[in-house]
């Protein structure tokens, strides 16, 4: 949830020497990396530096201005830092105050530590540490780690920081990605991981770590992925990894990332969300790229499931959260129609605790942009434990979920920085529909020719998405006409229903307005009581098989005084005639239509948030990657 970065660049930087052309400065690297990590959480930020003068720490807790404040404080920091760690926080234990901001230090003030995750047994550990005379200064679960490491270091100084971190973590239950520095050995950064992600990178004169690729993308394209229960020691120009359990050396998994640093910047757009919405045609096109072999066979990215096992599948579960969950709902129709398999969609945080009925013939599809969402990650782990086959759809190569699954289909959307999912969401729907075709092909429920035809139709989606984006100004006008409404209802039927849910989620998370999505047919069973003059009803009124029924539901809300906004296919004047405002989209084969129809709803939410003066990239209380339950 929080973002972590660390660097050691050694004496070359400390001595003020030209750093071999490539070795970066410690402080600028930390500040820039934190800026790129801010989407992981942003209620406070902090950093610690080590060097000839010992350990120096600065923290700031001013919400979205925390980083600015931190940079100002760092101007008064020490000269000659050789290593450092940084953190951007999304509060879980303890309020978002400066005292609770990371890094946390031990009693001596010579050890500093940043942490992402939750220490589940922190209360009992803190009690024991307090009894031993340690002094706590924060309300966080993380601070126990600093004191535990301090205790272990004092007891067994020969093991060094790595030994102390290993011993301390042996007493901990929970999830962690952490990085620690100590004034006694200023060039060393020690990192460890369980469940929460952590990447390492090495260049000639330096070594880095980060919880996410964009933070250190400008420094290297070659990373190592730290695995669960591994501890790494970073020194300038080298990284060594050992097992947390027994200290034996481990070869870390290399990862080459093609992403361009520009992809993690705004490219002239006002904000990342706008940039990322405009990258959607490419995200969809790239996700479709090279999916068909000359013989008509469809291709996933990594498959450790045999054809016979795919053929034997009798049931599909999709587990996901938020927008990824909506993508699963949208694809259910395609999987059922083409592959003739029953599909159940589950909120990942519910799935895990309800004893789902799974066996070796169940395919569980985990959908997660980040591949790190702890609810989804633990849900697919549970599915794996129960014997199901696990296939993951994710945007991050070699993310935790990708590595633990039996098969992977990557959404090739590039890094998404805006907190609200946009381009990754469209790429997820696309990937899920490719998977629906793949399953249909494996089970023989769709001929090669039919699958080829459907894939060709999907190839036309990027141009349609482009056409919707070209109408962004019209959508902004509609948003302007609705700006004073306090309450929004989103309606859809069939594949339009999950599109409505996604439209409502986007609006509430970006503009903090009341927005609920319903299946239009359900309206009469309760939600219609919400409708009164001034309520805006946004309905997905494209020509799905239940279009006629949808427009009847629209008439019901219109007669009760709602302002009606309809998503309508170009040239469909009949439907447009029912609306107060129209969001036009190109006509699309109905099973693919969510990829196109959700785009005006993203634009609508974006425009309303901007009209209300809100920060679309960093909505309040939210974080991009949710690595806590
Ligand atoms: C909404 C949004 C979230 C995520 C959800 C799952 O715009 O971005 O609802 O979809 O937190 O995240 P991933 O896909 O990383 O598992």
Coordinates of C-alpha atoms and ligand atoms in Angstrom, one line a residue:
X1 CA 0.0 0.0 0.0
X2 CA 2.8 2.3 1.0
X3 CA 5.7 3.0 -1.4
X4 CA 9.3 2.2 -0.5
X5 CA 12.5 3.2 -2.1
X6 CA 16.2 2.7 -1.2
X7 CA 19.5 3.4 -2.7
X8 CA 23.2 3.0 -1.9
X9 CA 25.6 4.9 -4.1
X10 CA 28.7 4.9 -1.8
X11 CA 31.7 7.0 -1.5
X12 CA 31.8 8.2 -5.1
X13 CA 28.7 10.3 -4.4
X14 CA 29.7 11.2 -0.9
X15 CA 33.0 12.6 -2.0
X16 CA 31.3 14.8 -4.5
X17 CA 33.3 13.1 -7.3
X18 CA 31.7 13.1 -10.7
X19 CA 29.8 9.8 -10.2
X20 CA 31.2 7.7 -13.0
X21 CA 28.7 9.3 -15.4
X22 CA 25.9 7.1 -14.2
X23 CA 25.9 6.8 -10.4
X24 CA 23.0 8.8 -9.2
X25 CA 22.9 11.1 -6.1
X26 CA 21.2 9.6 -3.1
X27 CA 18.8 12.4 -2.2
X28 CA 17.6 13.3 -5.7
X29 CA 17.0 9.6 -6.4
X30 CA 15.0 9.2 -3.2
X31 CA 12.9 12.3 -3.9
X32 CA 12.2 11.5 -7.5
X33 CA 11.4 7.9 -6.7
X34 CA 9.0 9.0 -4.0
X35 CA 7.3 11.3 -6.4
X36 CA 6.7 8.4 -8.7
X37 CA 5.6 6.2 -5.9
X38 CA 3.1 8.6 -4.5
X39 CA 0.2 6.8 -6.1
X40 CA 0.7 4.0 -3.6
X41 CA -0.3 6.3 -0.8
X42 CA 0.2 9.9 0.0
X43 CA -0.8 11.0 3.5
X44 CA 2.8 11.4 4.6
X45 CA 6.3 10.9 3.4
X46 CA 9.8 10.6 4.8
X47 CA 13.4 9.6 4.2
X48 CA 16.6 8.7 6.1
X49 CA 20.1 9.2 4.9
X50 CA 23.4 7.7 6.1
X51 CA 26.8 9.0 5.7
X52 CA 29.9 10.3 7.5
X53 CA 27.7 12.3 9.8
X54 CA 25.6 9.3 10.9
X55 CA 21.9 9.0 10.3
X56 CA 19.7 11.9 9.3
X57 CA 15.9 11.6 9.1
X58 CA 13.1 13.9 7.7
X59 CA 9.4 13.4 7.6
X60 CA 6.3 15.4 6.5
X61 CA 2.6 14.8 6.9
X62 CA 0.7 17.3 4.9
X63 CA -1.4 15.1 2.7
X64 CA -0.8 15.6 -1.0
X65 CA 1.8 18.3 -0.1
X66 CA 3.9 16.0 2.0
X67 CA 6.5 15.5 -0.7
X68 CA 7.0 19.2 -1.3
X69 CA 7.5 19.7 2.4
X70 CA 9.9 16.8 2.6
X71 CA 12.0 18.2 -0.3
X72 CA 12.2 21.6 1.5
X73 CA 13.4 19.9 4.7
X74 CA 15.9 17.8 2.8
X75 CA 17.5 21.1 1.6
X76 CA 18.9 21.4 5.1
X77 CA 20.0 17.8 5.2
X78 CA 23.6 16.5 5.5
X79 CA 26.3 16.6 2.9
X80 CA 27.8 13.4 1.7
X81 CA 25.0 10.9 2.1
X82 CA 26.1 7.5 0.8
X83 CA 22.8 5.6 1.2
X84 CA 19.2 6.3 2.0
X85 CA 15.7 4.9 2.3
X86 CA 12.3 6.7 1.6
X87 CA 8.7 6.0 2.2
X88 CA 5.3 7.4 1.1
X89 CA 2.5 6.3 3.4
X90 CA -1.1 5.2 3.2
X91 CA -2.1 5.0 6.9
X92 CA -3.3 1.7 8.3
X93 CA -2.2 1.7 12.0
X94 CA -2.0 5.2 13.4
X95 CA -3.2 8.5 12.1
X96 CA -1.4 10.2 9.2
X97 CA 0.8 12.4 11.4
X98 CA 4.5 13.2 11.2
X99 CA 5.1 11.1 14.2
X100 CA 3.6 8.1 12.5
X101 CA 5.4 8.7 9.2
X102 CA 8.2 6.4 8.2
X103 CA 11.2 6.0 8.5
X104 CA 11.0 4.8 12.1
X105 CA 14.1 4.7 14.2
X106 CA 15.3 2.5 17.1
X107 CA 16.0 3.9 20.6
X108 CA 19.6 4.8 19.6
X109 CA 18.4 6.8 16.6
X110 CA 21.2 5.1 14.5
X111 CA 18.9 2.5 12.8
X112 CA 16.1 3.6 10.4
X113 CA 13.5 1.5 8.7
X114 CA 10.6 1.8 6.2
X115 CA 7.9 -0.8 5.9
X116 CA 5.0 -1.7 3.7
X117 CA 2.5 -4.3 5.0
X118 CA 1.1 -5.1 8.4
X119 CA 2.7 -6.7 11.4
X120 CA -0.1 -8.7 12.9
X121 CA 1.4 -9.5 16.3
X122 CA 2.8 -6.0 16.8
X123 CA 0.9 -5.5 20.1
X124 CA 2.4 -8.5 21.8
X125 CA 5.8 -7.7 20.4
X126 CA 5.6 -4.1 21.6
X127 CA 4.6 -5.2 25.1
X128 CA 7.7 -7.3 25.4
X129 CA 9.9 -4.6 24.0
X130 CA 8.4 -2.0 26.3
X131 CA 9.1 -4.3 29.3
X132 CA 12.7 -4.5 28.1
X133 CA 12.9 -0.7 28.3
X134 CA 12.4 0.3 24.7
X135 CA 10.8 3.7 24.1
X136 CA 8.1 4.0 21.4
X137 CA 7.3 7.3 19.7
X138 CA 4.6 6.3 17.2
X139 CA 1.2 4.6 17.0
X140 CA 2.3 2.4 14.1
X141 CA 2.8 -1.4 13.9
X142 CA 6.1 -0.7 12.0
X143 CA 8.0 0.7 14.9
X144 CA 8.3 -2.7 16.6
X145 CA 10.5 -3.8 13.7
X146 CA 13.0 -1.0 14.4
X147 CA 13.2 -2.0 18.1
X148 CA 13.3 -5.7 17.4
X149 CA 16.2 -5.3 15.0
X150 CA 17.9 -3.1 17.6
X151 CA 17.6 -5.9 20.2
X152 CA 18.9 -8.5 17.8
X153 CA 21.8 -6.4 16.7
X154 CA 22.8 -5.7 20.3
X155 CA 22.6 -9.5 21.1
X156 CA 24.4 -10.8 18.0
X157 CA 26.5 -8.0 16.5
X158 CA 28.5 -10.5 14.4
X159 CA 25.5 -11.2 12.2
X160 CA 25.5 -7.6 11.1
X161 CA 22.3 -5.9 9.9
X162 CA 21.3 -8.8 7.7
X163 CA 21.5 -11.2 10.6
X164 CA 19.6 -8.9 12.9
X165 CA 16.8 -8.3 10.3
X166 CA 16.5 -12.1 9.8
X167 CA 16.3 -12.8 13.5
X168 CA 13.8 -10.0 14.1
X169 CA 11.6 -11.1 11.2
X170 CA 11.6 -14.6 12.7
X171 CA 9.5 -13.3 15.5
X172 CA 7.0 -11.5 13.3
X173 CA 3.6 -12.5 11.9
X174 CA 2.2 -10.6 8.9
X175 CA 3.2 -9.0 5.6
X176 CA 6.2 -6.9 5.0
X177 CA 8.4 -5.3 2.4
X178 CA 11.0 -3.4 4.4
X179 CA 14.3 -1.5 4.0
X180 CA 16.7 -0.6 6.8
X181 CA 19.9 1.4 7.1
X182 CA 22.3 1.8 10.1
X183 CA 24.7 4.6 10.8
X184 CA 27.4 2.0 11.8
X185 CA 27.6 0.6 8.3
X186 CA 26.4 3.6 6.2
X187 CA 26.8 2.0 2.7
X188 CA 24.5 -0.9 3.4
X189 CA 20.8 -1.1 2.8
X190 CA 19.1 -4.3 4.0
X191 CA 15.7 -5.3 2.5
X192 CA 13.3 -8.1 3.2
X193 CA 10.0 -9.3 1.9
X194 CA 6.9 -11.4 2.7
X195 CA 3.8 -10.9 0.6
X196 CA 4.3 -7.2 -0.1
X197 CA 6.3 -6.6 -3.3
X198 CA 9.9 -5.5 -3.5
X199 CA 12.3 -5.1 -6.5
X200 CA 16.0 -4.7 -6.5
X201 CA 18.3 -3.1 -9.2
X202 CA 22.0 -2.8 -9.5
X203 CA 24.2 -0.5 -11.7
X204 CA 28.0 -0.1 -11.7
X205 CA 28.3 2.2 -8.7
X206 CA 24.9 1.8 -7.0
X207 CA 22.1 -0.5 -5.9
X208 CA 18.4 0.3 -5.5
X209 CA 15.2 -1.1 -4.2
X210 CA 11.6 -0.1 -4.6
X211 CA 8.2 -1.4 -4.1
X212 CA 7.2 -0.6 -7.7
X213 CA 9.0 -0.4 -11.0
X214 CA 8.3 3.3 -11.9
X215 CA 10.2 4.5 -8.8
X216 CA 13.6 3.3 -10.2
X217 CA 12.8 2.9 -13.9
X218 CA 15.1 5.8 -14.9
X219 CA 18.0 4.0 -13.2
X220 CA 17.9 0.6 -14.8
X221 CA 15.7 -1.7 -16.9
X222 CA 17.1 -4.8 -15.3
X223 CA 15.7 -5.7 -11.9
X224 CA 15.7 -8.6 -9.5
X225 CA 12.5 -9.7 -7.8
X226 CA 12.8 -10.4 -4.1
X227 CA 10.7 -13.4 -3.3
X228 CA 8.8 -14.1 -0.1
X229 CA 11.0 -14.8 2.9
X230 CA 14.2 -13.5 1.4
X231 CA 16.6 -10.9 2.7
X232 CA 18.8 -8.7 0.5
X233 CA 22.0 -6.8 1.3
X234 CA 22.6 -3.9 -1.0
X235 CA 26.0 -2.3 -1.4
X236 CA 27.2 0.1 -4.1
X237 CA 27.3 -2.0 -7.2
X238 CA 26.2 -5.3 -5.7
X239 CA 23.3 -7.2 -4.2
X240 CA 23.3 -10.4 -2.3
X241 CA 20.2 -12.3 -1.3
X242 CA 19.8 -15.0 1.4
X243 CA 16.9 -17.0 2.7
X244 CA 15.2 -15.5 5.8
X245 CA 14.8 -18.9 7.4
X246 CA 18.4 -20.3 7.3
X247 CA 20.6 -17.5 5.8
X248 CA 21.6 -19.7 2.8
X249 CA 22.4 -17.8 -0.4
X250 CA 19.7 -17.4 -2.9
X251 CA 19.9 -16.5 -6.6
X252 CA 17.4 -13.7 -7.1
X253 CA 15.0 -13.9 -10.1
X254 CA 16.1 -11.4 -12.8
X255 CA 13.4 -9.3 -14.5
X256 CA 14.0 -7.1 -17.6
X257 CA 11.4 -4.4 -18.1
X258 CA 10.9 -2.6 -21.4
X259 CA 8.9 0.2 -20.0
X260 CA 10.1 3.6 -20.9
X261 CA 10.5 6.3 -18.3
X262 CA 8.4 8.6 -20.4
X263 CA 5.6 6.2 -19.9
X264 CA 5.7 7.0 -16.2
X265 CA 5.5 10.8 -16.9
X266 CA 2.7 13.0 -18.0
X267 CA 3.7 13.7 -21.5
X268 CA 2.1 17.2 -21.6
X269 CA -1.3 16.1 -20.3
X270 CA -2.7 17.9 -17.3
X271 CA -2.7 14.8 -15.2
X272 CA -1.9 11.1 -15.5
X273 CA -5.6 10.1 -15.7
X274 CA -6.0 12.1 -18.8
X275 CA -2.8 10.7 -20.3
X276 CA -3.8 7.2 -19.4
X277 CA -7.3 7.5 -20.8
X278 CA -5.8 8.6 -24.1
X279 CA -3.4 5.6 -24.1
X280 CA -6.4 3.3 -24.0
X281 CA -6.5 2.5 -27.8
X282 CA -2.8 1.5 -27.6
X283 CA -3.4 -0.6 -24.4
X284 CA -6.2 -2.5 -26.1
X285 CA -4.2 -3.0 -29.3
X286 CA -1.1 -4.1 -27.5
X287 CA -3.0 -6.6 -25.4
X288 CA -4.4 -8.1 -28.6
X289 CA -1.0 -8.2 -30.3
X290 CA 0.3 -11.5 -31.5
X291 CA -2.5 -13.5 -29.9
X292 CA -3.2 -15.6 -33.0
X293 CA -0.8 -18.2 -34.5
X294 CA -1.0 -18.8 -38.3
X295 CA -2.9 -22.0 -37.7
X296 CA -5.6 -20.1 -35.9
X297 CA -4.5 -21.2 -32.4
X298 CA -4.8 -18.5 -29.7
X299 CA -1.8 -17.6 -27.4
X300 CA -1.6 -16.7 -23.7
X301 CA 1.7 -15.4 -22.2
X302 CA 2.7 -18.1 -19.8
X303 CA 0.8 -21.4 -19.7
X304 CA 1.6 -24.2 -17.2
X305 CA -1.9 -25.8 -17.8
X306 CA -2.1 -28.5 -20.4
X307 CA -4.7 -28.5 -23.2
X308 CA -6.3 -31.6 -21.6
X309 CA -6.6 -29.8 -18.3
X310 CA -8.2 -26.8 -20.0
X311 CA -10.7 -29.1 -21.8
X312 CA -11.5 -30.7 -18.4
X313 CA -12.5 -27.5 -16.8
X314 CA -16.1 -27.6 -15.6
X315 CA -16.4 -24.3 -13.8
X316 CA -14.8 -20.8 -13.8
X317 CA -14.5 -18.5 -10.9
X318 CA -13.2 -14.9 -11.4
X319 CA -11.8 -13.2 -8.3
X320 CA -10.9 -9.6 -8.2
X321 CA -11.5 -6.2 -6.5
X322 CA -12.9 -2.9 -7.7
X323 CA -12.6 -2.1 -11.4
X324 CA -10.9 -5.4 -11.9
X325 CA -14.0 -7.1 -10.5
X326 CA -16.1 -5.1 -12.9
X327 CA -13.9 -6.4 -15.8
X328 CA -14.6 -9.9 -14.6
X329 CA -18.4 -9.2 -14.6
X330 CA -18.2 -7.8 -18.1
X331 CA -16.4 -10.9 -19.4
X332 CA -18.7 -13.4 -17.8
X333 CA -21.1 -13.0 -20.7
X334 CA -18.4 -13.8 -23.3
X335 CA -17.0 -16.8 -21.4
X336 CA -20.5 -18.3 -20.9
X337 CA -21.6 -17.6 -24.5
X338 CA -18.5 -18.8 -26.3
X339 CA -17.0 -21.4 -24.0
X340 CA -20.3 -22.7 -22.5
X341 CA -18.8 -22.8 -19.0
X342 CA -20.6 -21.6 -15.9
X343 CA -18.9 -18.5 -14.5
X344 CA -19.1 -17.2 -10.9
X345 CA -17.6 -13.8 -10.2
X346 CA -16.4 -13.1 -6.7
X347 CA -15.2 -10.1 -4.7
X348 CA -11.7 -11.4 -3.8
X349 CA -12.0 -10.4 -0.1
X350 CA -15.2 -12.4 0.2
X351 CA -14.2 -15.5 -1.8
X352 CA -11.4 -16.4 0.5
X353 CA -13.5 -16.7 3.7
X354 CA -16.5 -18.5 2.4
X355 CA -15.3 -22.0 1.7
X356 CA -15.8 -22.0 -2.0
X357 CA -16.4 -25.4 -3.7
X358 CA -13.4 -25.9 -6.0
X359 CA -11.5 -28.9 -7.4
X360 CA -8.9 -29.8 -10.0
X361 CA -11.5 -29.1 -12.8
X362 CA -12.1 -25.5 -11.6
X363 CA -10.4 -22.6 -13.3
X364 CA -9.9 -19.6 -11.0
X365 CA -9.1 -16.4 -12.8
X366 CA -7.5 -13.7 -10.7
X367 CA -7.7 -10.3 -12.2
X368 CA -5.4 -7.6 -10.8
X369 CA -3.8 -4.6 -12.5
X370 CA -1.0 -4.6 -10.0
X371 CA -0.8 -8.3 -9.4
X372 CA -0.2 -7.4 -5.8
X373 CA -3.6 -6.6 -4.3
X374 CA -3.5 -8.7 -1.2
X375 CA -7.1 -9.7 -1.2
X376 CA -6.9 -11.1 -4.7
X377 CA -3.4 -12.6 -4.2
X378 CA -4.6 -14.5 -1.1
X379 CA -7.8 -15.6 -2.9
X380 CA -5.8 -17.2 -5.7
X381 CA -3.4 -18.7 -3.2
X382 CA -6.4 -20.2 -1.4
X383 CA -7.8 -21.5 -4.8
X384 CA -4.4 -23.1 -5.5
X385 CA -4.4 -24.7 -2.1
X386 CA -7.8 -26.2 -2.8
X387 CA -6.5 -27.8 -6.0
X388 CA -8.0 -25.4 -8.6
X389 CA -6.0 -24.3 -11.6
X390 CA -5.1 -20.6 -11.3
X391 CA -4.8 -18.2 -14.2
X392 CA -3.9 -14.6 -13.6
X393 CA -4.6 -11.5 -15.7
X394 CA -2.2 -8.7 -14.6
X395 CA -0.4 -5.7 -16.0
X396 CA 2.8 -6.3 -14.1
X397 CA 5.2 -8.8 -15.4
X398 CA 6.5 -11.1 -12.7
X399 CA 4.2 -9.6 -10.0
X400 CA 3.5 -11.9 -7.0
X401 CA 0.3 -13.2 -8.5
X402 CA 1.9 -13.9 -11.9
X403 CA 4.6 -15.9 -10.3
X404 CA 2.4 -18.1 -8.3
X405 CA -0.2 -19.0 -11.0
X406 CA -0.5 -21.8 -13.4
X407 CA -1.0 -19.5 -16.4
X408 CA -0.7 -15.8 -17.1
X409 CA -2.3 -13.4 -19.6
X410 CA -0.7 -10.0 -19.4
X411 CA -2.5 -6.7 -20.1
X412 CA 0.1 -4.7 -22.0
X413 CA -1.1 -1.3 -20.8
X414 CA 2.3 0.0 -19.5
X415 CA 2.5 1.7 -16.1
X416 CA -0.6 3.2 -14.7
X417 CA 0.0 6.0 -12.3
X418 CA -3.4 7.7 -11.9
X419 CA -5.1 6.0 -8.9
X420 CA -8.3 5.3 -10.8
X421 CA -7.9 2.4 -13.2
X422 CA -8.6 3.4 -16.8
X423 CA -6.3 1.9 -19.5
X424 CA -5.6 -1.2 -17.4
X425 CA -9.3 -1.7 -17.0
X426 CA -9.9 -1.6 -20.8
X427 CA -6.9 -3.9 -21.3
X428 CA -8.4 -6.3 -18.6
X429 CA -11.7 -6.6 -20.4
X430 CA -9.8 -7.2 -23.7
X431 CA -7.6 -9.9 -22.1
X432 CA -10.6 -11.6 -20.5
X433 CA -12.3 -11.8 -23.8
X434 CA -9.2 -13.2 -25.5
X435 CA -9.3 -15.8 -22.7
X436 CA -12.9 -16.5 -23.3
X437 CA -12.0 -17.3 -27.0
X438 CA -9.0 -19.4 -25.8
X439 CA -11.3 -21.5 -23.5
X440 CA -13.8 -21.8 -26.3
X441 CA -11.1 -23.0 -28.7
X442 CA -9.7 -25.5 -26.1
X443 CA -13.2 -26.9 -25.5
X444 CA -14.2 -27.0 -29.1
X445 CA -17.2 -24.8 -28.6
X446 CA -16.1 -22.3 -31.2
X447 CA -14.6 -23.0 -34.6
X448 CA -11.2 -21.7 -35.6
X449 CA -13.0 -19.5 -38.2
X450 CA -15.4 -18.1 -35.7
X451 CA -12.7 -17.3 -33.1
X452 CA -10.6 -15.7 -35.9
X453 CA -13.6 -13.5 -36.9
X454 CA -14.3 -12.5 -33.3
X455 CA -10.6 -11.6 -32.8
X456 CA -10.7 -9.5 -36.0
X457 CA -13.7 -7.7 -34.6
X458 CA -11.8 -7.0 -31.4
X459 CA -9.0 -5.6 -33.6
X460 CA -11.4 -2.7 -34.5
X461 CA -11.9 -1.8 -30.8
X462 CA -8.9 0.6 -30.5
X463 CA -10.3 2.8 -33.3
X464 CA -13.7 2.9 -31.6
X465 CA -12.2 3.9 -28.3
X466 CA -10.2 6.6 -30.1
X467 CA -13.5 7.9 -31.6
X468 CA -15.0 8.2 -28.1
X469 CA -11.9 10.0 -26.8
X470 CA -12.3 12.5 -29.6
X471 CA -15.6 13.5 -28.1
X472 CA -14.1 14.3 -24.7
X473 CA -15.2 18.0 -25.0
X474 CA -18.8 17.0 -25.6
X475 CA -18.7 14.7 -22.5
X476 CA -17.3 17.6 -20.5
X477 CA -20.3 19.8 -21.6
X478 CA -22.7 17.1 -20.4
X479 CA -20.7 16.9 -17.1
X480 CA -21.0 20.7 -16.8
X481 CA -24.8 20.5 -17.2
X482 CA -24.9 17.9 -14.3
X483 CA -22.3 19.6 -12.0
X484 CA -24.8 20.7 -9.3
X485 CA -26.5 17.4 -8.9
X486 CA -25.7 15.7 -5.5
X487 CA -26.7 12.3 -6.5
X488 CA -26.2 10.0 -9.5
X489 CA -27.7 6.6 -10.5
X490 CA -26.0 4.5 -13.1
X491 CA -28.1 1.9 -14.9
X492 CA -27.4 -0.9 -17.4
X493 CA -28.6 -4.3 -18.3
X494 CA -26.8 -7.4 -19.6
X495 CA -23.1 -6.3 -20.4
X496 CA -24.3 -2.7 -19.8
X497 CA -24.8 -3.5 -16.1
X498 CA -21.1 -3.9 -15.1
X499 CA -20.4 -0.8 -17.3
X500 CA -22.9 1.1 -15.1
X501 CA -21.2 -0.2 -12.0
X502 CA -17.8 0.9 -13.3
X503 CA -19.2 4.4 -14.2
X504 CA -20.6 4.8 -10.7
X505 CA -17.3 3.7 -9.1
X506 CA -15.3 6.1 -11.2
X507 CA -17.6 9.0 -10.3
X508 CA -17.6 8.3 -6.6
X509 CA -13.9 7.7 -6.2
X510 CA -13.0 10.8 -8.3
X511 CA -15.6 13.3 -7.4
X512 CA -16.8 12.1 -3.9
X513 CA -20.4 12.4 -5.1
X514 CA -23.1 9.8 -4.3
X515 CA -23.2 7.5 -7.2
X516 CA -24.7 4.0 -7.3
X517 CA -24.9 1.5 -10.1
X518 CA -27.8 -0.9 -10.5
X519 CA -29.1 -3.4 -13.0
X520 CA -31.9 -1.4 -14.6
X521 CA -34.4 -4.2 -14.2
X522 CA -33.8 -4.1 -10.4
X523 CA -34.9 -0.5 -10.2
X524 CA -38.5 -1.2 -9.4
X525 CA -37.5 -3.4 -6.5
X526 CA -36.2 -0.6 -4.4
X527 CA -33.6 1.9 -5.9
X528 CA -36.3 3.8 -7.8
X529 CA -37.3 5.3 -4.4
X530 CA -34.0 7.4 -4.7
X531 CA -35.1 9.1 -7.8
X532 CA -36.4 12.7 -7.5
X533 CA -36.1 15.9 -9.5
X534 CA -32.4 16.7 -9.6
X535 CA -31.2 13.1 -9.6
X536 CA -29.0 12.4 -12.6
X537 CA -29.6 8.9 -14.1
X538 CA -26.9 7.8 -16.5
X539 CA -27.9 4.7 -18.5
X540 CA -25.9 2.5 -20.9
X541 CA -28.5 2.5 -23.7
X542 CA -26.5 0.8 -26.5
X543 CA -28.2 -1.9 -28.5
X544 CA -27.6 -5.0 -26.3
X545 CA -30.1 -7.8 -26.6
X546 CA -32.2 -6.1 -23.8
X547 CA -32.1 -2.6 -25.2
X548 CA -36.0 -2.4 -25.3
X549 CA -36.3 -3.3 -21.7
X550 CA -33.6 -0.8 -20.7
X551 CA -35.3 2.1 -22.5
X552 CA -38.6 1.1 -20.6
X553 CA -36.6 1.5 -17.3
X554 CA -35.3 4.8 -18.5
X555 CA -38.9 6.0 -19.1
X556 CA -39.7 5.1 -15.5
X557 CA -37.0 7.4 -14.1
X558 CA -37.7 10.2 -16.5
X559 CA -41.4 10.3 -15.5
X560 CA -40.2 10.8 -11.9
X561 CA -38.2 13.9 -12.8
X562 CA -34.7 12.5 -13.2
X563 CA -32.3 14.2 -15.6
X564 CA -31.4 11.4 -18.0
X565 CA -28.0 11.0 -19.6
X566 CA -27.8 8.1 -22.1
X567 CA -24.8 6.3 -23.7
X568 CA -26.1 6.0 -27.2
X569 CA -24.8 4.4 -30.4
X570 CA -24.0 7.0 -33.1
X571 CA -27.0 7.5 -35.4
X572 CA -29.4 6.0 -33.0
X573 CA -31.7 9.0 -32.9
X574 CA -34.6 7.0 -31.5
X575 CA -32.7 6.3 -28.2
X576 CA -31.1 9.8 -28.2
X577 CA -34.7 11.2 -28.2
X578 CA -35.3 9.8 -24.7
X579 CA -32.3 11.6 -23.2
X580 CA -31.7 15.1 -21.7
X581 CA -28.0 14.6 -22.6
X582 CA -26.3 12.1 -24.9
X583 CA -22.9 10.5 -24.6
X584 CA -22.3 9.1 -28.2
X585 CA -20.3 5.9 -28.9
X586 CA -19.7 3.9 -32.0
X587 CA -21.9 0.8 -32.4
X588 CA -20.0 -2.3 -31.2
X589 CA -20.9 -6.0 -31.2
X590 CA -22.6 -6.3 -27.8
X591 CA -20.2 -8.7 -26.1
X592 CA -17.3 -6.3 -26.8
X593 CA -19.2 -3.1 -26.2
X594 CA -18.0 -2.6 -22.5
X595 CA -14.6 -1.8 -23.9
X596 CA -16.1 1.2 -25.8
X597 CA -19.1 2.1 -23.6
X598 CA -17.2 2.5 -20.4
X599 CA -15.0 5.3 -21.9
X600 CA -17.6 8.1 -21.9
X601 CA -18.3 7.2 -18.3
X602 CA -14.6 7.6 -17.4
X603 CA -14.6 11.0 -19.2
X604 CA -17.8 12.0 -17.4
X605 CA -16.3 11.2 -14.0
X606 CA -13.0 12.9 -14.9
X607 CA -14.8 16.1 -16.0
X608 CA -17.0 16.3 -13.0
X609 CA -14.1 15.8 -10.6
X610 CA -12.2 18.6 -12.4
X611 CA -15.2 20.9 -12.3
X612 CA -15.3 20.3 -8.5
X613 CA -11.6 21.3 -8.4
X614 CA -10.4 17.8 -7.3
X615 CA -7.1 16.1 -7.9
X616 CA -8.0 13.3 -10.3
X617 CA -4.7 11.4 -10.0
X618 CA -4.8 11.2 -6.2
X619 CA -8.4 10.9 -4.9
X620 CA -8.6 11.1 -1.1
X621 CA -8.2 8.0 1.1
X622 CA -7.3 5.8 -1.9
X623 CA -4.0 4.2 -2.9
X624 CA -3.1 2.6 -6.2
X625 CA -1.9 -0.7 -4.9
X626 CA -3.8 -2.2 -1.9
X627 CA -1.5 -4.5 -0.1
X628 CA -3.4 -4.7 3.1
X629 CA -6.6 -6.6 3.8
Ligands
LIG1 C1 -10.7 1.8 -9.2 C2 -9.5 1.1 -8.9 C3 -9.6 0.0 -7.9 C4 -8.8 -1.2 -8.3 C5 -8.7 -2.3 -7.2 C6 -8.0 -3.5 -7.6 O1 -10.5 2.8 -10.2 O2 -8.5 1.3 -9.5 O3 -10.9 -0.4 -7.6 O4 -9.4 -1.8 -9.5 O5 -8.1 -1.7 -6.1 O6 -6.7 -3.3 -7.9 P1 -5.8 -4.3 -8.8 O7 -6.4 -4.4 -10.1 O8 -4.4 -3.8 -8.8 O9 -5.9 -5.7 -8.1

